[in-house]
Structures are given as structure tokens and as C-alpha cells.
Amino acid sequence: MRSPYTRNSAIAVTWSTASCHAVRISAEGHRARVVQGWRGILGKDGASLAELVLRGVREVGADEQCYLVAGGNGQGWGMADLEMPPLKEEELRNALTFELRKQTPLPPEKLRWGYRVLPRISGKATRRIRLYYVRTENWNSWLKAMDGLHHADALLPAPVALDPLLAGHNFLLPEEENAAPRYAYQDSPAGRVVHPLPQEQHPALEEILPPSFCQTQALEKYPAEERPAFASAILLGLYGMTEALGNDHATRIPLPERFQARRHVGLKVLAACLCVVLLALFAYVTSGTLSGHARQLRQLDDAIRATAAELEALQGQSDPKEAERTNLLKQELLDNVPTGPDFPTVLLAVSQIVPESHWSADAFEWRSGKVNFRLQGSQKLEGLAGKLEESPYLGDVTERLSTMVGGSYSQRFELTARYDTPLEAQIRKNREEERLQREQERLRKEQEARQADVGEGEGAEDWEPMEEEE
């Protein structure tokens, strides 16, 4: 059975018109234990309620990293469990606004309200929603009582935190110091039902919160009649250790920004710095790779120009036939513009990306820049297509087939060998334009030469008949 607690500890503080109670709760498997408790009397030694609340959380060892739940007891609030159909969040809020008018005669603008989505009951299509509300003046007085706290994770009346905590059990809410509980929150198929209790009932703390839920030996330093007043704080502390504290964050009555917790700031700053360093390293490696590839293209261009210059020098020293062959060789060399990486470059790029745990299951096929290969290994390589696509020499990567053969995974990929940087694209464009200009110039010269040959032929035909007449 999974433990209901997702945190190791939590702190809770509650107050009424006469006293303040604070507890630290720790989780021990499926059970919880009160580690430390504290109570203070309002007005004693001239302390105000805000000073008493601050002192209480300090006495039980609160710090900026702990999870803290606060609760104001007393009048001015209410709750109701409702069966609602599955609705979207905005539709649910609209429906609850309508239900709120049924629960209290006060207009919504004079209330602060929120709700909790309780666990779904097996076999029911509806959801149980716990709607709760607080009069605005009471809510403001609760916030004023918390003024001295550095942070708080939640502020709500203790009975609102019931379920799944104490599911199937009743909860008695003690109102004042040394006073009998005034209300019983009984569990029923329709939700929690509130019943007033006779004043003569004085249950012990163990009857309100069974020991199977929480061990309270740390409170034995207080008289037995004073311990039931800790029940609300213990209930909120248990709530603070469950995942419900986070799940209800978006639906509870929101706290002002000044109470927002600032946990693990150092770790967050360190994580941000690591992200910046990784981004800078990635940018450096990428720029180095691209600049190196561009340098290779410039070297190829320089080599082509040097070879062309040597051919021009040799052309002047050779006979006409050799000069013609040289021109043809020169033109073929200039027209041979590399449009993509060669086979060794592509093979090396793929080898550097594929991990050593996988191998090529058959031949590495190369067909005019189109590559087809199959990998085999003990596990499937997730995201390999994206990694291959990031290479500056590979593109249009597609995973064609993924099968399980003889206890190992077989994956077939197809890709195209191409350059994909703006600088390389511009270099290819410039060289293509130069080639087209040279081709146009060559065609123009050939056309002029043909026109000259035609002119000489016409003159010869005119001369021959004159020679026959003589």
C-alpha cells in the first residue's frame, strides 16, 4: 500500500480568538508523528496575534525551506461538498459560482472562495467538489495575523483539508482553549455533513485524531484537557505532507505574493548558470564546426583558381590542339561544382553520431548523395533521426523501419548528403552564377565564330562562277 505522504515533514499553525497552536509533523512510512508542539495565549506578555503566530512557527523550528500551512479557526467561513459532472475548469468555476449563491446569502463580492477536487468514488461518473468560502473581512484578519511569516503554502480552515485524510472517520473541531468541540464533521456517501455538538462533550485528542493516523506523545507535556485544541493544527500539518497540497494550489483561495515560498533559490540559480554555460559551449562548438567547414570550401575555391591559372599558363606554350584539349579540361574543372559532401565525409559523420553499442547490419548504400543503412543493437535508439539531422553534412533524415529481430532492435534510416548552412549556400550560389556566366560567354563566342565561317563561305561561292566565265 502506497504511503499517503509525499514529504518528510510539515509545519502547521492555527489560531482563535484566545490562543495559538503550532506543530511540526514528520512522516514515518504510513504513519505520522508530532515531533514538536507549542501553544500560546493571546495577550500574554502583551503579545499581539501576529507576534504569537510568528513565535509559534519559530518555536517548532520553521525555516524558509519547510512547508507551512496556516489555518484560522472561528466563525466567518463555511464549506459544502457537491456532486458535479465532469466539466472543464472554466465551466466548473461558473457552476460553483452559481452554487455559492445557494450556500450563503452574502453576495460573491463579499466573499473569498475556493474549492478542492476530492478523490473520485469508484463507480461514479460525477466528481466530489468541496466548495469553501470565507467572509472578506475574516480573510483579511487572517492575513494580518500572518504578517510576520516569511512564507506560507496554504491558508484554509482545518476541516477543508479533510479527505482523503481521515476518510471514513469523523472529525471534531475544537473552537476555543479548554472548550468543548462545537461541530462534528461526519463522513457520509454525500460528503462531509456538519452537526453541532452539545457543550458537555469533551473528547480526548486520541478520539478526534486516532493514533493510527498520528502519534501525539510529544504533546503529553500539556494537560489532557488542553491537547484537543491541537487537533486543527495536526490536521493541517498532515495535509501539508500529502500531494493534495500541491494539487489544490490552483483551486484554493490564493495567497498574496508576499507569502509565496522561495525554496531552493541556490539550486535554481546554479541550474540557470549551468544552462547558460551549456548554451555558450554549444554555440562555441557549432560556430567552430561551421567556420571549419567554410574554411574547407574556401581552400577548395583557392585550389581551383590556382589550377585554372596553371592551365592558362600551359595553354600559351602548347599547340592549338593541346590548347583546345586544355580549354575543355579547364571548362570541365570549373563546371565540376561540388553540391554536397562526398561519401567518406557522410560515413564519418554517421559513425561519430551512432553510439558504439550499435552496428551496421548490412551494406552502407550510397546512390548519388542518397544514403540508406540499417542499424542493429540491444535497444532502440530514440531520437537518432533528430541527432543525424543536426549534422551539417546530413539532411532529410527519415526512419523507415523499426523491428525486433532475434532479441535485438533493427532500425533502417534514409538520408541525403547535403550542406545546410547559410554561408555554404551562398558560396554554392556564387559559384553557380560564375559557371553560368562562363557558359554564356562560351556560347556567345561559338556563335560569333559560326557567323564568321558562314560569311567566308558565301564569298567563295560568288568567286567561283566568275572564274568559270573567264
GROMACS .gro file of C-alpha atoms in nm:
model
  470
    1MET     CA    1   0.000   0.000   0.000
    2ARG     CA    2   0.140   0.336  -0.104
    3SER     CA    3   0.213   0.586   0.172
    4PRO     CA    4  -0.024   0.886   0.169
    5TYR     CA    5   0.268   1.120   0.243
    6THR     CA    6   0.495   1.265  -0.025
    7ARG     CA    7   0.701   1.491   0.207
    8ASN     CA    8   0.901   1.408   0.515
    9SER     CA    9   0.774   1.692   0.734
   10ALA     CA   10   0.549   1.995   0.752
   11ILE     CA   11   0.458   2.271   0.998
   12ALA     CA   12   0.110   2.399   1.075
   13VAL     CA   13  -0.013   2.691   1.284
   14THR     CA   14  -0.371   2.776   1.384
   15TRP     CA   15  -0.523   3.046   1.599
   16SER     CA   16  -0.851   3.151   1.751
   17THR     CA   17  -0.967   3.450   1.950
   18ALA     CA   18  -0.791   3.321   2.261
   19SER     CA   19  -0.489   3.108   2.168
   20CYS     CA   20  -0.240   2.993   1.904
   21HIS     CA   21  -0.113   2.640   1.837
   22ALA     CA   22   0.179   2.526   1.623
   23VAL     CA   23   0.308   2.175   1.546
   24ARG     CA   24   0.582   2.009   1.343
   25ILE     CA   25   0.475   1.677   1.187
   26SER     CA   26   0.706   1.413   1.040
   27ALA     CA   27   0.616   1.112   0.824
   28GLU     CA   28   0.730   0.762   0.918
   29GLY     CA   29   0.608   0.533   0.640
   30HIS     CA   30   0.229   0.514   0.652
   31ARG     CA   31   0.210   0.687   0.988
   32ALA     CA   32   0.284   1.038   1.107
   33ARG     CA   33   0.419   1.172   1.433
   34VAL     CA   34   0.406   1.506   1.611
   35VAL     CA   35   0.771   1.597   1.661
   36GLN     CA   36   0.712   1.921   1.846
   37GLY     CA   37   0.415   2.126   1.961
   38TRP     CA   38   0.366   2.473   2.105
   39ARG     CA   39   0.072   2.675   2.240
   40GLY     CA   40   0.046   3.040   2.334
   41ILE     CA   41  -0.222   3.251   2.496
   42LEU     CA   42  -0.329   3.568   2.319
   43GLY     CA   43  -0.249   3.882   2.516
   44LYS     CA   44   0.001   3.713   2.747
   45ASP     CA   45   0.308   3.934   2.800
   46GLY     CA   46   0.147   4.191   2.570
   47ALA     CA   47   0.195   3.979   2.254
   48SER     CA   48  -0.033   4.050   1.960
   49LEU     CA   49  -0.180   3.773   1.744
   50ALA     CA   50   0.075   3.828   1.465
   51GLU     CA   51   0.363   3.812   1.717
   52LEU     CA   52   0.214   3.497   1.868
   53VAL     CA   53   0.184   3.326   1.528
   54LEU     CA   54   0.543   3.417   1.438
   55ARG     CA   55   0.672   3.293   1.771
   56GLY     CA   56   0.480   2.967   1.734
   57VAL     CA   57   0.632   2.871   1.398
   58ARG     CA   58   0.980   2.963   1.526
   59GLU     CA   59   0.935   2.752   1.840
   60VAL     CA   60   0.865   2.439   1.633
   61GLY     CA   61   1.168   2.502   1.410
   62ALA     CA   62   1.028   2.662   1.094
   63ASP     CA   63   1.269   2.786   0.827
   64GLU     CA   64   1.244   2.910   0.468
   65GLN     CA   65   1.260   2.556   0.327
   66CYS     CA   66   0.978   2.399   0.531
   67TYR     CA   67   0.622   2.353   0.412
   68LEU     CA   68   0.391   2.570   0.623
   69VAL     CA   69   0.011   2.552   0.636
   70ALA     CA   70  -0.188   2.808   0.835
   71GLY     CA   71  -0.549   2.800   0.946
   72GLY     CA   72  -0.778   3.049   1.116
   73ASN     CA   73  -1.045   2.890   1.333
   74GLY     CA   74  -1.365   3.054   1.444
   75GLN     CA   75  -1.665   3.194   1.263
   76GLY     CA   76  -1.697   3.364   0.924
   77TRP     CA   77  -1.645   3.067   0.690
   78GLY     CA   78  -1.832   2.765   0.558
   79MET     CA   79  -1.798   2.466   0.326
   80ALA     CA   80  -2.017   2.224   0.131
   81ASP     CA   81  -1.947   1.900  -0.057
   82LEU     CA   82  -2.110   1.890  -0.402
   83GLU     CA   83  -2.150   1.620  -0.667
   84MET     CA   84  -2.058   1.777  -1.001
   85PRO     CA   85  -2.043   1.631  -1.353
   86PRO     CA   86  -1.707   1.630  -1.535
   87LEU     CA   87  -1.658   1.989  -1.652
   88LYS     CA   88  -1.374   2.197  -1.784
   89GLU     CA   89  -1.205   2.429  -1.536
   90GLU     CA   90  -1.380   2.747  -1.653
   91GLU     CA   91  -1.719   2.573  -1.670
   92LEU     CA   92  -1.666   2.429  -1.322
   93ARG     CA   93  -1.590   2.771  -1.174
   94ASN     CA   94  -1.903   2.916  -1.332
   95ALA     CA   95  -2.111   2.632  -1.189
   96LEU     CA   96  -1.957   2.676  -0.843
   97THR     CA   97  -2.029   3.050  -0.855
   98PHE     CA   98  -2.395   2.960  -0.903
   99GLU     CA   99  -2.379   2.706  -0.617
  100LEU     CA  100  -2.215   2.963  -0.391
  101ARG     CA  101  -2.529   3.177  -0.403
  102LYS     CA  102  -2.725   2.878  -0.267
  103GLN     CA  103  -2.489   2.827   0.027
  104THR     CA  104  -2.482   3.179   0.173
  105PRO     CA  105  -2.695   3.492   0.146
  106LEU     CA  106  -2.384   3.708   0.113
  107PRO     CA  107  -2.302   3.828  -0.241
  108PRO     CA  108  -1.989   3.678  -0.402
  109GLU     CA  109  -1.808   4.014  -0.396
  110LYS     CA  110  -1.809   3.999  -0.014
  111LEU     CA  111  -1.656   3.652  -0.007
  112ARG     CA  112  -1.327   3.484  -0.088
  113TRP     CA  113  -1.385   3.132  -0.208
  114GLY     CA  114  -1.208   2.831  -0.348
  115TYR     CA  115  -1.256   2.458  -0.385
  116ARG     CA  116  -1.088   2.120  -0.369
  117VAL     CA  117  -1.136   1.832  -0.613
  118LEU     CA  118  -1.169   1.526  -0.388
  119PRO     CA  119  -1.075   1.171  -0.496
  120ARG     CA  120  -1.326   1.012  -0.732
  121ILE     CA  121  -1.553   0.748  -0.582
  122SER     CA  122  -1.534   0.415  -0.764
  123GLY     CA  123  -1.833   0.351  -0.987
  124LYS     CA  124  -1.944   0.714  -1.001
  125ALA     CA  125  -1.918   0.933  -1.310
  126THR     CA  126  -1.952   1.252  -1.105
  127ARG     CA  127  -1.678   1.423  -0.906
  128ARG     CA  128  -1.698   1.538  -0.548
  129ILE     CA  129  -1.608   1.905  -0.515
  130ARG     CA  130  -1.555   2.070  -0.175
  131LEU     CA  131  -1.658   2.433  -0.204
  132TYR     CA  132  -1.546   2.661   0.080
  133TYR     CA  133  -1.577   3.033   0.138
  134VAL     CA  134  -1.459   3.297   0.386
  135ARG     CA  135  -1.602   3.639   0.450
  136THR     CA  136  -1.363   3.902   0.313
  137GLU     CA  137  -1.317   4.075   0.650
  138ASN     CA  138  -1.231   3.742   0.816
  139TRP     CA  139  -0.988   3.657   0.536
  140ASN     CA  140  -0.815   3.993   0.575
  141SER     CA  141  -0.788   3.942   0.952
  142TRP     CA  142  -0.625   3.601   0.889
  143LEU     CA  143  -0.373   3.761   0.653
  144LYS     CA  144  -0.299   4.026   0.916
  145ALA     CA  145  -0.230   3.753   1.171
  146MET     CA  146   0.029   3.605   0.929
  147ASP     CA  147   0.210   3.934   0.866
  148GLY     CA  148   0.526   3.821   1.044
  149LEU     CA  149   0.569   3.497   0.847
  150HIS     CA  150   0.827   3.474   0.568
  151HIS     CA  151   0.609   3.240   0.365
  152ALA     CA  152   0.303   3.014   0.377
  153ASP     CA  153   0.199   2.737   0.137
  154ALA     CA  154  -0.172   2.747   0.219
  155LEU     CA  155  -0.426   2.927   0.437
  156LEU     CA  156  -0.755   2.746   0.492
  157PRO     CA  157  -0.987   2.627   0.771
  158ALA     CA  158  -0.876   2.290   0.906
  159PRO     CA  159  -1.192   2.088   0.812
  160VAL     CA  160  -1.143   2.181   0.445
  161ALA     CA  161  -0.826   1.965   0.449
  162LEU     CA  162  -1.028   1.651   0.533
  163ASP     CA  163  -1.041   1.376   0.267
  164PRO     CA  164  -0.862   1.175   0.166
  165LEU     CA  165  -0.723   1.232   0.519
  166LEU     CA  166  -0.947   1.072   0.782
  167ALA     CA  167  -1.173   0.927   0.512
  168GLY     CA  168  -1.444   0.727   0.688
  169HIS     CA  169  -1.376   0.895   1.024
  170ASN     CA  170  -1.547   1.185   1.194
  171PHE     CA  171  -1.360   1.499   1.295
  172LEU     CA  172  -1.444   1.724   1.588
  173LEU     CA  173  -1.338   2.087   1.566
  174PRO     CA  174  -1.237   2.246   1.898
  175GLU     CA  175  -1.311   2.617   1.889
  176GLU     CA  176  -1.150   2.774   2.196
  177GLU     CA  177  -0.891   2.687   2.457
  178ASN     CA  178  -1.031   2.443   2.721
  179ALA     CA  179  -1.370   2.444   2.542
  180ALA     CA  180  -1.566   2.150   2.409
  181PRO     CA  181  -1.583   2.097   2.031
  182ARG     CA  182  -1.873   2.278   1.874
  183TYR     CA  183  -1.907   2.089   1.546
  184ALA     CA  184  -1.864   1.734   1.418
  185TYR     CA  185  -1.770   1.681   1.052
  186GLN     CA  186  -1.918   1.339   0.983
  187ASP     CA  187  -1.825   1.139   0.673
  188SER     CA  188  -2.115   1.016   0.459
  189PRO     CA  189  -2.174   0.897   0.100
  190ALA     CA  190  -2.291   1.251   0.017
  191GLY     CA  191  -1.977   1.411   0.166
  192ARG     CA  192  -1.896   1.575   0.497
  193VAL     CA  193  -2.203   1.667   0.700
  194VAL     CA  194  -2.167   1.928   0.976
  195HIS     CA  195  -2.353   1.872   1.304
  196PRO     CA  196  -2.344   2.094   1.615
  197LEU     CA  197  -2.240   1.911   1.935
  198PRO     CA  198  -2.365   1.955   2.289
  199GLN     CA  199  -2.134   2.161   2.507
  200GLU     CA  200  -2.094   1.882   2.763
  201GLN     CA  201  -1.897   1.656   2.527
  202HIS     CA  202  -1.522   1.666   2.597
  203PRO     CA  203  -1.349   1.404   2.376
  204ALA     CA  204  -0.977   1.338   2.411
  205LEU     CA  205  -0.730   1.420   2.132
  206GLU     CA  206  -0.697   1.047   2.056
  207GLU     CA  207  -1.072   1.033   1.981
  208ILE     CA  208  -1.052   1.327   1.742
  209LEU     CA  209  -0.735   1.204   1.564
  210PRO     CA  210  -0.686   0.826   1.608
  211PRO     CA  211  -0.329   0.714   1.688
  212SER     CA  212  -0.337   0.506   1.369
  213PHE     CA  213  -0.312   0.837   1.180
  214CYS     CA  214  -0.072   1.030   1.403
  215GLN     CA  215   0.131   0.971   1.719
  216THR     CA  216   0.095   1.260   1.964
  217GLN     CA  217   0.328   1.163   2.253
  218ALA     CA  218   0.518   1.492   2.205
  219LEU     CA  219   0.210   1.677   2.336
  220GLU     CA  220   0.191   1.488   2.665
  221LYS     CA  221   0.369   1.778   2.836
  222TYR     CA  222   0.037   1.965   2.814
  223PRO     CA  223  -0.264   1.875   3.031
  224ALA     CA  224  -0.510   1.631   2.874
  225GLU     CA  225  -0.785   1.891   2.857
  226GLU     CA  226  -0.560   2.126   2.653
  227ARG     CA  227  -0.448   1.873   2.392
  228PRO     CA  228  -0.770   1.863   2.182
  229ALA     CA  229  -0.705   2.224   2.080
  230PHE     CA  230  -0.405   2.094   1.877
  231ALA     CA  231  -0.633   1.886   1.651
  232SER     CA  232  -0.678   2.154   1.383
  233ALA     CA  233  -0.304   2.222   1.359
  234ILE     CA  234  -0.225   1.848   1.340
  235LEU     CA  235  -0.481   1.800   1.061
  236LEU     CA  236  -0.331   2.087   0.858
  237GLY     CA  237   0.021   1.950   0.917
  238LEU     CA  238  -0.083   1.610   0.781
  239TYR     CA  239  -0.239   1.784   0.481
  240GLY     CA  240   0.092   1.967   0.422
  241MET     CA  241   0.277   1.635   0.381
  242THR     CA  242   0.040   1.496   0.114
  243GLU     CA  243   0.035   1.555  -0.260
  244ALA     CA  244  -0.304   1.728  -0.215
  245LEU     CA  245  -0.118   2.042  -0.100
  246GLY     CA  246   0.026   2.083  -0.450
  247ASN     CA  247  -0.277   1.952  -0.638
  248ASP     CA  248  -0.504   2.210  -0.474
  249HIS     CA  249  -0.271   2.503  -0.539
  250ALA     CA  250  -0.464   2.630  -0.843
  251THR     CA  251  -0.809   2.598  -0.682
  252ARG     CA  252  -0.752   2.719  -0.325
  253ILE     CA  253  -0.806   3.081  -0.227
  254PRO     CA  254  -0.477   3.236  -0.348
  255LEU     CA  255  -0.238   3.399  -0.104
  256PRO     CA  256  -0.077   3.739  -0.171
  257GLU     CA  257   0.260   3.743  -0.343
  258ARG     CA  258   0.445   3.833  -0.022
  259PHE     CA  259   0.367   3.488   0.124
  260GLN     CA  260   0.499   3.289  -0.174
  261ALA     CA  261   0.770   3.042  -0.071
  262ARG     CA  262   1.126   3.097  -0.201
  263ARG     CA  263   1.270   2.749  -0.173
  264HIS     CA  264   1.593   2.616  -0.319
  265VAL     CA  265   1.695   2.954  -0.459
  266GLY     CA  266   2.061   2.849  -0.465
  267LEU     CA  267   1.987   2.536  -0.666
  268LYS     CA  268   1.771   2.732  -0.909
  269VAL     CA  269   2.048   2.989  -0.961
  270LEU     CA  270   2.302   2.710  -1.010
  271ALA     CA  271   2.075   2.538  -1.263
  272ALA     CA  272   2.031   2.865  -1.453
  273CYS     CA  273   2.408   2.918  -1.461
  274LEU     CA  274   2.463   2.564  -1.589
  275CYS     CA  275   2.209   2.624  -1.866
  276VAL     CA  276   2.392   2.942  -1.968
  277VAL     CA  277   2.726   2.760  -1.972
  278LEU     CA  278   2.585   2.473  -2.179
  279LEU     CA  279   2.429   2.713  -2.428
  280ALA     CA  280   2.756   2.905  -2.459
  281LEU     CA  281   2.950   2.578  -2.510
  282PHE     CA  282   2.702   2.462  -2.773
  283ALA     CA  283   2.726   2.794  -2.955
  284TYR     CA  284   3.108   2.777  -2.946
  285VAL     CA  285   3.121   2.421  -3.080
  286THR     CA  286   2.864   2.496  -3.350
  287SER     CA  287   3.041   2.811  -3.465
  288GLY     CA  288   3.373   2.625  -3.472
  289THR     CA  289   3.228   2.345  -3.684
  290LEU     CA  290   3.066   2.584  -3.931
  291SER     CA  291   3.372   2.805  -3.957
  292GLY     CA  292   3.591   2.498  -4.018
  293HIS     CA  293   3.364   2.376  -4.295
  294ALA     CA  294   3.355   2.719  -4.455
  295ARG     CA  295   3.735   2.728  -4.440
  296GLN     CA  296   3.749   2.398  -4.631
  297LEU     CA  297   3.525   2.542  -4.903
  298ARG     CA  298   3.746   2.848  -4.935
  299GLN     CA  299   4.051   2.621  -4.967
  300LEU     CA  300   3.879   2.428  -5.248
  301ASP     CA  301   3.800   2.752  -5.428
  302ASP     CA  302   4.161   2.867  -5.395
  303ALA     CA  303   4.284   2.532  -5.530
  304ILE     CA  304   4.050   2.555  -5.832
  305ARG     CA  305   4.166   2.907  -5.910
  306ALA     CA  306   4.533   2.803  -5.880
  307THR     CA  307   4.479   2.507  -6.115
  308ALA     CA  308   4.299   2.732  -6.365
  309ALA     CA  309   4.590   2.974  -6.360
  310GLU     CA  310   4.837   2.691  -6.430
  311LEU     CA  311   4.622   2.570  -6.718
  312GLU     CA  312   4.620   2.919  -6.870
  313ALA     CA  313   4.999   2.932  -6.845
  314LEU     CA  314   5.034   2.592  -7.013
  315GLN     CA  315   4.784   2.690  -7.282
  316GLY     CA  316   5.015   2.955  -7.420
  317GLN     CA  317   5.300   2.702  -7.454
  318SER     CA  318   5.112   2.425  -7.635
  319ASP     CA  319   4.997   2.378  -7.992
  320PRO     CA  320   4.634   2.458  -8.097
  321LYS     CA  321   4.513   2.101  -8.045
  322GLU     CA  322   4.666   2.085  -7.700
  323ALA     CA  323   4.519   2.428  -7.626
  324GLU     CA  324   4.173   2.304  -7.726
  325ARG     CA  325   4.204   1.998  -7.502
  326THR     CA  326   4.331   2.219  -7.224
  327ASN     CA  327   4.031   2.451  -7.260
  328LEU     CA  328   3.796   2.154  -7.246
  329LEU     CA  329   3.972   2.027  -6.932
  330LYS     CA  330   3.961   2.372  -6.777
  331GLN     CA  331   3.590   2.411  -6.851
  332GLU     CA  332   3.516   2.067  -6.708
  333LEU     CA  333   3.712   2.154  -6.396
  334LEU     CA  334   3.527   2.483  -6.349
  335ASP     CA  335   3.190   2.319  -6.412
  336ASN     CA  336   3.256   2.048  -6.155
  337VAL     CA  337   3.096   2.234  -5.864
  338PRO     CA  338   3.057   2.012  -5.556
  339THR     CA  339   2.694   2.036  -5.443
  340GLY     CA  340   2.723   1.817  -5.134
  341PRO     CA  341   2.957   1.616  -4.910
  342ASP     CA  342   3.129   1.310  -5.052
  343PHE     CA  343   3.084   0.953  -4.931
  344PRO     CA  344   3.377   0.944  -4.679
  345THR     CA  345   3.252   1.267  -4.516
  346VAL     CA  346   2.899   1.129  -4.476
  347LEU     CA  347   3.023   0.793  -4.346
  348LEU     CA  348   3.244   0.968  -4.087
  349ALA     CA  349   2.956   1.195  -3.975
  350VAL     CA  350   2.723   0.896  -3.924
  351SER     CA  351   2.993   0.699  -3.738
  352GLN     CA  352   3.052   0.985  -3.494
  353ILE     CA  353   2.679   1.011  -3.407
  354VAL     CA  354   2.581   0.643  -3.379
  355PRO     CA  355   2.686   0.503  -3.033
  356GLU     CA  356   2.933   0.216  -3.006
  357SER     CA  357   2.656  -0.014  -2.875
  358HIS     CA  358   2.504  -0.037  -3.227
  359TRP     CA  359   2.644  -0.157  -3.558
  360SER     CA  360   2.554  -0.156  -3.926
  361ALA     CA  361   2.352  -0.466  -4.007
  362ASP     CA  362   2.421  -0.460  -4.384
  363ALA     CA  363   2.590  -0.252  -4.654
  364PHE     CA  364   2.604   0.127  -4.628
  365GLU     CA  365   2.434   0.220  -4.957
  366TRP     CA  366   2.532   0.538  -5.146
  367ARG     CA  367   2.342   0.644  -5.458
  368SER     CA  368   2.426   0.994  -5.585
  369GLY     CA  369   2.406   1.151  -5.240
  370LYS     CA  370   2.116   0.932  -5.121
  371VAL     CA  371   2.220   0.714  -4.825
  372ASN     CA  372   2.046   0.402  -4.693
  373PHE     CA  373   2.169   0.200  -4.395
  374ARG     CA  374   2.038  -0.025  -4.119
  375LEU     CA  375   2.149  -0.030  -3.752
  376GLN     CA  376   2.115  -0.313  -3.505
  377GLY     CA  377   2.160  -0.314  -3.127
  378SER     CA  378   2.028  -0.437  -2.793
  379GLN     CA  379   1.788  -0.144  -2.757
  380LYS     CA  380   1.608   0.104  -2.978
  381LEU     CA  381   1.784   0.436  -3.036
  382GLU     CA  382   1.527   0.704  -2.956
  383GLY     CA  383   1.578   1.042  -3.121
  384LEU     CA  384   1.864   0.926  -3.351
  385ALA     CA  385   1.695   1.081  -3.655
  386GLY     CA  386   1.700   1.422  -3.485
  387LYS     CA  387   2.069   1.386  -3.394
  388LEU     CA  388   2.159   1.292  -3.753
  389GLU     CA  389   1.957   1.590  -3.880
  390GLU     CA  390   2.169   1.823  -3.662
  391SER     CA  391   2.487   1.727  -3.852
  392PRO     CA  392   2.597   1.996  -4.103
  393TYR     CA  393   2.656   1.721  -4.363
  394LEU     CA  394   2.326   1.529  -4.332
  395GLY     CA  395   1.964   1.619  -4.401
  396ASP     CA  396   1.617   1.484  -4.482
  397VAL     CA  397   1.670   1.202  -4.229
  398THR     CA  398   1.381   0.952  -4.220
  399GLU     CA  399   1.343   0.638  -4.008
  400ARG     CA  400   1.181   0.389  -4.247
  401LEU     CA  401   1.159   0.072  -4.037
  402SER     CA  402   1.199  -0.035  -3.673
  403THR     CA  403   1.167  -0.405  -3.592
  404MET     CA  404   1.269  -0.655  -3.326
  405VAL     CA  405   1.483  -0.935  -3.474
  406GLY     CA  406   1.637  -1.214  -3.268
  407GLY     CA  407   1.636  -1.023  -2.942
  408SER     CA  408   1.782  -0.704  -3.090
  409TYR     CA  409   1.633  -0.391  -3.245
  410SER     CA  410   1.676  -0.321  -3.616
  411GLN     CA  411   1.628   0.035  -3.746
  412ARG     CA  412   1.659   0.148  -4.110
  413PHE     CA  413   1.733   0.510  -4.198
  414GLU     CA  414   1.739   0.711  -4.521
  415LEU     CA  415   1.906   1.050  -4.557
  416THR     CA  416   2.054   1.294  -4.805
  417ALA     CA  417   2.411   1.419  -4.809
  418ARG     CA  418   2.393   1.797  -4.824
  419TYR     CA  419   2.529   2.116  -4.674
  420ASP     CA  420   2.284   2.316  -4.471
  421THR     CA  421   2.449   2.640  -4.355
  422PRO     CA  422   2.369   2.987  -4.500
  423LEU     CA  423   2.737   3.051  -4.571
  424GLU     CA  424   2.774   2.732  -4.771
  425ALA     CA  425   2.455   2.803  -4.962
  426GLN     CA  426   2.586   3.148  -5.058
  427ILE     CA  427   2.920   3.004  -5.174
  428ARG     CA  428   2.741   2.747  -5.392
  429LYS     CA  429   2.517   3.019  -5.534
  430ASN     CA  430   2.815   3.244  -5.624
  431ARG     CA  431   3.000   2.962  -5.793
  432GLU     CA  432   2.691   2.856  -5.989
  433GLU     CA  433   2.643   3.212  -6.112
  434GLU     CA  434   3.008   3.227  -6.225
  435ARG     CA  435   2.965   2.898  -6.411
  436LEU     CA  436   2.653   3.024  -6.590
  437GLN     CA  437   2.830   3.346  -6.693
  438ARG     CA  438   3.122   3.149  -6.836
  439GLU     CA  439   2.885   2.919  -7.021
  440GLN     CA  440   2.702   3.217  -7.172
  441GLU     CA  441   3.033   3.374  -7.277
  442ARG     CA  442   3.145   3.047  -7.441
  443LEU     CA  443   2.817   3.014  -7.632
  444ARG     CA  444   2.844   3.375  -7.749
  445LYS     CA  445   3.197   3.316  -7.885
  446GLU     CA  446   3.090   2.997  -8.062
  447GLN     CA  447   2.800   3.182  -8.225
  448GLU     CA  448   3.031   3.462  -8.344
  449ALA     CA  449   3.273   3.202  -8.484
  450ARG     CA  450   2.994   3.025  -8.675
  451GLN     CA  451   2.873   3.356  -8.818
  452ALA     CA  452   3.226   3.435  -8.936
  453ASP     CA  453   3.258   3.090  -9.101
  454VAL     CA  454   2.924   3.141  -9.282
  455GLY     CA  455   3.041   3.478  -9.416
  456GLU     CA  456   3.360   3.332  -9.561
  457GLY     CA  457   3.164   3.051  -9.734
  458GLU     CA  458   2.931   3.293  -9.911
  459GLY     CA  459   3.226   3.490 -10.054
  460ALA     CA  460   3.380   3.175 -10.200
  461GLU     CA  461   3.059   3.081 -10.382
  462ASP     CA  462   3.043   3.423 -10.552
  463TRP     CA  463   3.403   3.396 -10.669
  464GLU     CA  464   3.385   3.051 -10.831
  465PRO     CA  465   3.131   3.130 -11.108
  466MET     CA  466   3.335   3.434 -11.216
  467GLU     CA  467   3.636   3.209 -11.264
  468GLU     CA  468   3.430   2.977 -11.495
  469GLU     CA  469   3.326   3.267 -11.725
  470GLU     CA  470   3.689   3.356 -11.785
   0.00000   0.00000   0.00000
